[in-house]
XYZ file of C-alpha atoms in Angstrom:
346
model
C -0.762 3.461 30.112
C 3.211 2.374 29.747
C 4.628 5.624 30.626
C 1.999 5.833 33.873
C 3.887 2.805 35.409
C 7.110 3.794 34.779
C 8.564 3.725 37.535
C 6.586 0.192 38.809
C 9.629 -2.860 38.557
C 6.455 -5.166 38.901
C 7.974 -8.610 36.432
C 4.914 -9.358 34.655
C 4.458 -5.465 33.793
C 7.892 -5.151 32.375
C 7.090 -8.538 30.148
C 4.888 -6.580 28.930
C 6.374 -4.007 27.896
C 9.316 -5.990 26.960
C 6.838 -7.510 24.599
C 5.260 -4.838 23.453
C 8.875 -3.330 22.739
C 9.162 -6.294 20.709
C 6.497 -5.728 18.707
C 7.222 -2.137 17.757
C 10.041 -3.240 16.360
C 8.895 -4.972 14.245
C 9.224 -3.169 10.880
C 5.211 -2.377 8.467
C 4.019 -4.781 5.841
C 4.659 -3.327 3.055
C 0.744 -2.843 1.429
C 0.994 -4.085 -2.129
C -1.077 -2.058 -4.272
C -3.964 -4.665 -5.920
C -6.025 -2.974 -9.219
C -8.945 -3.800 -9.404
C -9.203 -5.286 -13.607
C -13.897 -6.189 -13.024
C -15.000 -4.269 -15.852
C -18.196 -2.916 -13.916
C -16.163 -1.115 -11.248
C -18.266 -0.165 -7.870
C -19.442 3.588 -7.788
C -19.615 4.454 -3.861
C -19.366 7.637 -3.405
C -16.951 9.463 -1.218
C -16.976 11.262 1.150
C -15.213 15.458 1.272
C -14.235 17.843 3.591
C -16.018 20.450 4.622
C -19.693 18.356 2.195
C -22.763 19.247 3.274
C -24.656 17.816 6.236
C -27.201 15.771 5.766
C -30.495 17.425 4.695
C -33.686 16.375 7.039
C -36.678 17.969 7.834
C -35.850 20.479 9.344
C -33.503 21.636 7.299
C -35.940 21.899 4.794
C -38.156 23.929 7.174
C -35.569 26.389 7.908
C -35.281 27.243 4.117
C -38.812 27.417 4.232
C -39.018 30.251 7.062
C -35.988 32.129 4.787
C -37.438 32.319 2.321
C -35.085 30.111 0.777
C -36.215 28.094 -2.014
C -35.948 24.556 -1.830
C -34.480 22.531 -4.553
C -36.414 19.120 -5.392
C -35.627 17.305 -8.886
C -36.118 13.196 -10.243
C -33.566 9.983 -10.216
C -34.662 6.960 -11.563
C -31.040 4.502 -10.147
C -27.622 5.080 -9.713
C -26.376 7.686 -11.794
C -29.091 10.431 -11.713
C -29.215 9.975 -7.426
C -25.291 10.515 -6.767
C -25.016 13.836 -9.796
C -28.517 14.559 -7.618
C -26.776 14.342 -4.444
C -23.248 15.880 -5.287
C -25.281 19.399 -7.005
C -26.358 20.272 -3.321
C -30.257 19.164 -4.994
C -32.256 18.813 -1.406
C -34.876 16.578 -2.745
C -34.723 13.837 -5.077
C -37.541 13.058 -5.478
C -37.959 8.961 -7.012
C -41.289 10.508 -9.138
C -43.281 7.534 -11.116
C -42.567 9.379 -13.926
C -39.550 7.464 -14.602
C -42.493 4.594 -15.260
C -42.637 7.117 -19.174
C -38.743 8.851 -19.654
C -36.931 5.597 -18.325
C -39.398 2.752 -18.689
C -41.362 3.297 -21.802
C -44.723 3.301 -20.958
C -47.171 4.453 -22.408
C -48.592 7.022 -18.580
C -47.403 6.631 -14.687
C -50.259 4.506 -14.003
C -47.780 0.960 -15.296
C -45.695 1.479 -12.803
C -45.675 -1.363 -9.940
C -45.435 -0.566 -6.394
C -42.329 -3.548 -6.262
C -41.001 -1.677 -8.978
C -41.024 2.101 -7.276
C -38.812 -0.115 -4.564
C -36.390 -1.277 -6.058
C -35.856 1.796 -8.077
C -35.930 3.743 -4.885
C -33.541 1.687 -3.421
C -31.400 2.035 -6.017
C -31.183 6.249 -5.956
C -31.297 6.008 -1.885
C -27.833 4.353 -1.731
C -26.937 7.021 -4.296
C -27.783 10.119 -1.568
C -26.140 10.196 1.077
C -27.273 13.982 2.178
C -30.160 14.305 -0.023
C -33.544 14.004 1.665
C -34.948 11.389 -0.831
C -38.609 10.959 -1.480
C -40.466 8.368 -3.284
C -43.509 8.180 -5.129
C -46.485 6.138 -3.913
C -47.385 4.567 -7.769
C -51.076 4.283 -8.400
C -52.828 1.271 -7.007
C -50.276 0.616 -3.716
C -52.273 3.019 -1.564
C -55.826 4.451 -2.509
C -57.551 0.758 -1.923
C -56.975 2.045 1.735
C -55.444 4.089 4.434
C -54.010 0.665 5.947
C -53.192 -0.351 1.917
C -51.217 2.759 2.060
C -49.564 2.240 5.665
C -48.437 -0.563 4.692
C -46.668 0.147 1.318
C -45.450 3.358 2.764
C -43.016 1.211 5.407
C -41.996 -0.529 2.151
C -40.739 2.422 0.636
C -39.173 3.325 3.142
C -38.144 -0.387 4.426
C -36.767 -2.326 1.508
C -36.652 1.128 -1.146
C -34.699 3.312 1.970
C -36.614 6.579 0.973
C -36.849 8.531 4.102
C -40.418 9.727 3.061
C -43.230 9.004 0.430
C -45.118 11.335 -1.817
C -48.737 10.372 -2.717
C -51.527 12.415 -5.371
C -55.160 13.724 -4.160
C -56.377 15.976 -1.977
C -58.940 16.745 0.322
C -59.541 12.647 -0.857
C -56.620 11.658 1.065
C -56.006 13.347 3.887
C -57.353 10.504 6.085
C -55.248 8.511 4.481
C -51.981 11.147 4.809
C -52.824 11.083 9.111
C -52.768 7.769 8.321
C -49.343 6.967 6.460
C -47.975 10.099 8.884
C -49.339 9.077 12.355
C -46.750 6.026 11.518
C -43.858 8.877 11.888
C -42.883 8.242 7.898
C -42.975 12.092 6.552
C -45.553 12.722 3.128
C -44.962 15.032 0.187
C -48.814 16.076 -1.055
C -49.540 16.541 -4.752
C -52.002 18.535 -6.306
C -53.087 20.394 -9.272
C -52.401 18.323 -12.280
C -51.931 14.631 -10.615
C -50.700 12.004 -13.583
C -52.387 9.948 -12.037
C -55.942 10.459 -12.607
C -54.717 12.501 -16.341
C -57.823 9.735 -17.686
C -59.979 11.677 -15.527
C -58.941 14.667 -16.517
C -58.895 13.982 -19.787
C -55.535 14.180 -20.347
C -52.129 16.380 -18.323
C -54.279 19.680 -18.608
C -53.124 22.797 -17.071
C -55.055 23.093 -13.495
C -56.734 26.037 -11.720
C -57.329 28.270 -14.770
C -60.774 28.577 -13.447
C -62.456 29.975 -10.182
C -63.698 27.031 -8.353
C -61.148 24.757 -10.331
C -58.591 27.140 -8.370
C -60.384 27.397 -4.946
C -60.834 23.586 -5.189
C -56.454 22.953 -5.463
C -56.761 25.774 -2.515
C -58.836 23.521 -0.318
C -57.295 20.528 -0.967
C -53.591 21.811 0.000
C -55.127 22.960 2.767
C -56.295 19.438 3.783
C -52.892 18.190 2.452
C -51.428 20.301 4.876
C -53.722 20.226 8.062
C -53.169 16.097 7.726
C -49.369 16.386 7.658
C -48.066 16.879 4.863
C -44.560 18.303 5.499
C -45.091 20.215 2.080
C -46.871 19.647 -0.783
C -46.592 19.904 -5.009
C -48.241 22.492 -7.233
C -48.381 21.027 -10.384
C -49.527 22.885 -14.021
C -50.795 26.102 -12.098
C -50.680 29.199 -13.250
C -48.509 31.246 -11.006
C -51.080 33.793 -10.045
C -52.722 30.682 -8.275
C -49.662 29.653 -7.097
C -48.646 31.868 -5.502
C -51.575 32.782 -3.784
C -51.664 29.041 -2.360
C -48.202 29.059 -1.678
C -49.687 32.097 0.488
C -52.217 30.183 2.617
C -50.017 27.676 3.562
C -47.703 27.100 6.301
C -46.261 24.094 4.694
C -44.089 24.070 1.200
C -45.020 24.144 -2.188
C -42.782 22.975 -4.341
C -43.587 23.498 -7.801
C -44.024 22.031 -11.197
C -45.138 24.148 -14.155
C -46.582 26.600 -11.347
C -44.083 29.856 -11.535
C -41.616 31.153 -9.417
C -43.703 32.276 -6.212
C -43.374 29.112 -4.541
C -41.272 27.574 -1.936
C -39.343 25.279 -3.858
C -39.263 23.676 -7.645
C -38.776 20.464 -8.608
C -38.216 18.981 -12.935
C -38.389 15.550 -14.315
C -34.237 15.090 -14.272
C -34.025 13.053 -17.447
C -36.766 16.110 -18.741
C -34.153 18.709 -18.042
C -30.660 17.356 -18.544
C -32.348 16.824 -22.285
C -31.381 12.790 -22.111
C -34.869 12.184 -24.771
C -33.889 11.467 -28.572
C -35.443 14.753 -30.486
C -39.179 14.806 -31.039
C -40.004 13.794 -27.962
C -42.223 15.906 -26.079
C -41.435 18.186 -23.568
C -44.538 19.956 -21.237
C -43.842 23.967 -21.673
C -42.144 24.620 -18.350
C -39.366 22.326 -18.730
C -35.784 24.218 -19.364
C -33.239 21.689 -20.797
C -30.243 22.590 -19.313
C -28.196 20.033 -21.623
C -28.467 17.691 -24.317
C -26.849 14.912 -22.632
C -28.314 12.885 -25.627
C -26.188 14.835 -28.443
C -23.123 14.563 -26.036
C -24.152 10.416 -26.140
C -25.049 9.948 -29.160
C -21.894 11.949 -30.616
C -19.817 9.383 -27.805
C -21.027 6.713 -28.955
C -20.677 7.191 -32.620
C -16.839 8.106 -31.813
C -16.924 4.375 -30.278
C -18.123 2.489 -32.852
C -16.031 4.713 -35.168
C -12.707 3.493 -33.477
C -14.161 0.316 -32.320
C -14.825 -0.672 -36.613
C -10.994 1.682 -37.832
C -9.257 -0.799 -34.620
C -8.445 2.279 -33.353
C -9.712 1.539 -29.718
C -8.200 -0.278 -27.736
C -5.858 1.404 -27.785
C -2.024 -0.204 -25.722
C -2.783 2.341 -22.659
C -6.683 0.634 -22.702
C -4.986 -3.270 -22.037
C -4.054 -5.206 -20.148
C 0.123 -7.042 -20.806
C 1.748 -10.123 -19.127
C 6.110 -10.804 -18.977
C 7.164 -11.281 -22.030
C 8.358 -15.062 -20.525
C 5.410 -16.015 -19.792
C 4.220 -14.747 -23.093
C 6.459 -17.024 -24.664
C 5.996 -20.494 -21.922
C 2.279 -20.668 -22.756
C 3.233 -20.352 -26.489
C 5.423 -23.102 -25.875
C 2.843 -25.293 -23.956
C 0.332 -24.210 -26.726
C 2.379 -26.121 -29.350
C 2.900 -28.655 -27.307
C -1.162 -29.053 -27.437
C -1.307 -28.735 -30.537
C 1.393 -31.357 -31.390
C -0.192 -33.714 -28.518
C -2.967 -34.193 -29.935
C -2.836 -33.971 -33.851
C -0.020 -37.298 -32.632
C -2.990 -38.756 -30.785
C -5.366 -38.313 -34.218
C -2.939 -40.340 -35.961
C -2.305 -42.894 -33.298
C -6.160 -43.181 -32.980
């Protein structure tokens, strides 16, 4: 800016130039290094060079067209959302399964919309690049399409999800259409639908008879026609899931449905081995780690070191100058002296 007017001798501009040069001569103040001493630290994610772009519906569609499997996983809080995002998961589902694996409830029917919004908001703070979907819990969408739309809007506005998932096939088609008409992406869910496990006599494989398999196909086609961008196939024989996948024009996300689906999803707590010994795992779950075992070892070591006063060591504590420590001791002694003197005089 100044170079452009270097030949102009206007006193005003010269004065401006003088002031700017004087300003430039001022040495910058050294930045103070501040040590955070809180017992809780914020877990804000830091973007890294080369980090993948935000996953969108177009991203998922392109993966489907290329025949590249879509990877999905559940998450229930900030940390589980963070690690899923960092691992390159494309779809992170805030599943109502957290009612059982995270909250200790008997089944998924107990969890409320308000609960799902809370957990969805926590996960969505972490998923900077993954496409985040949240389950509509039982009781939040079955009464009417209007109820479903209101619940979906709350999930998106308050829960910060990019889409919703709901269970049911042809009977939910009008509801799905109503939600998608508002601009909210919907993921379908057919086959074993856990929210309806009481009417299914428990968590049983679906599609083992020809009639039942045809019903699942019809349900998948119905939710596709209603506007779903993908559909979960749960607990369906792999041959049936493969044929349904071939018949559809949207991705199928399998869970206990074989490897011919367009993608896979698992419950993160199950596949990471976070549950205590004896916790029942479905047949289709593969444990990729033993978080429970590692956590137990860490906590046992913490107990041992705390009991022996080995922890906290010097490197885990904060210091005070000798001068201030001496001053503190002197003031403490003076306070005790004054207190004793006051007690004797009273």
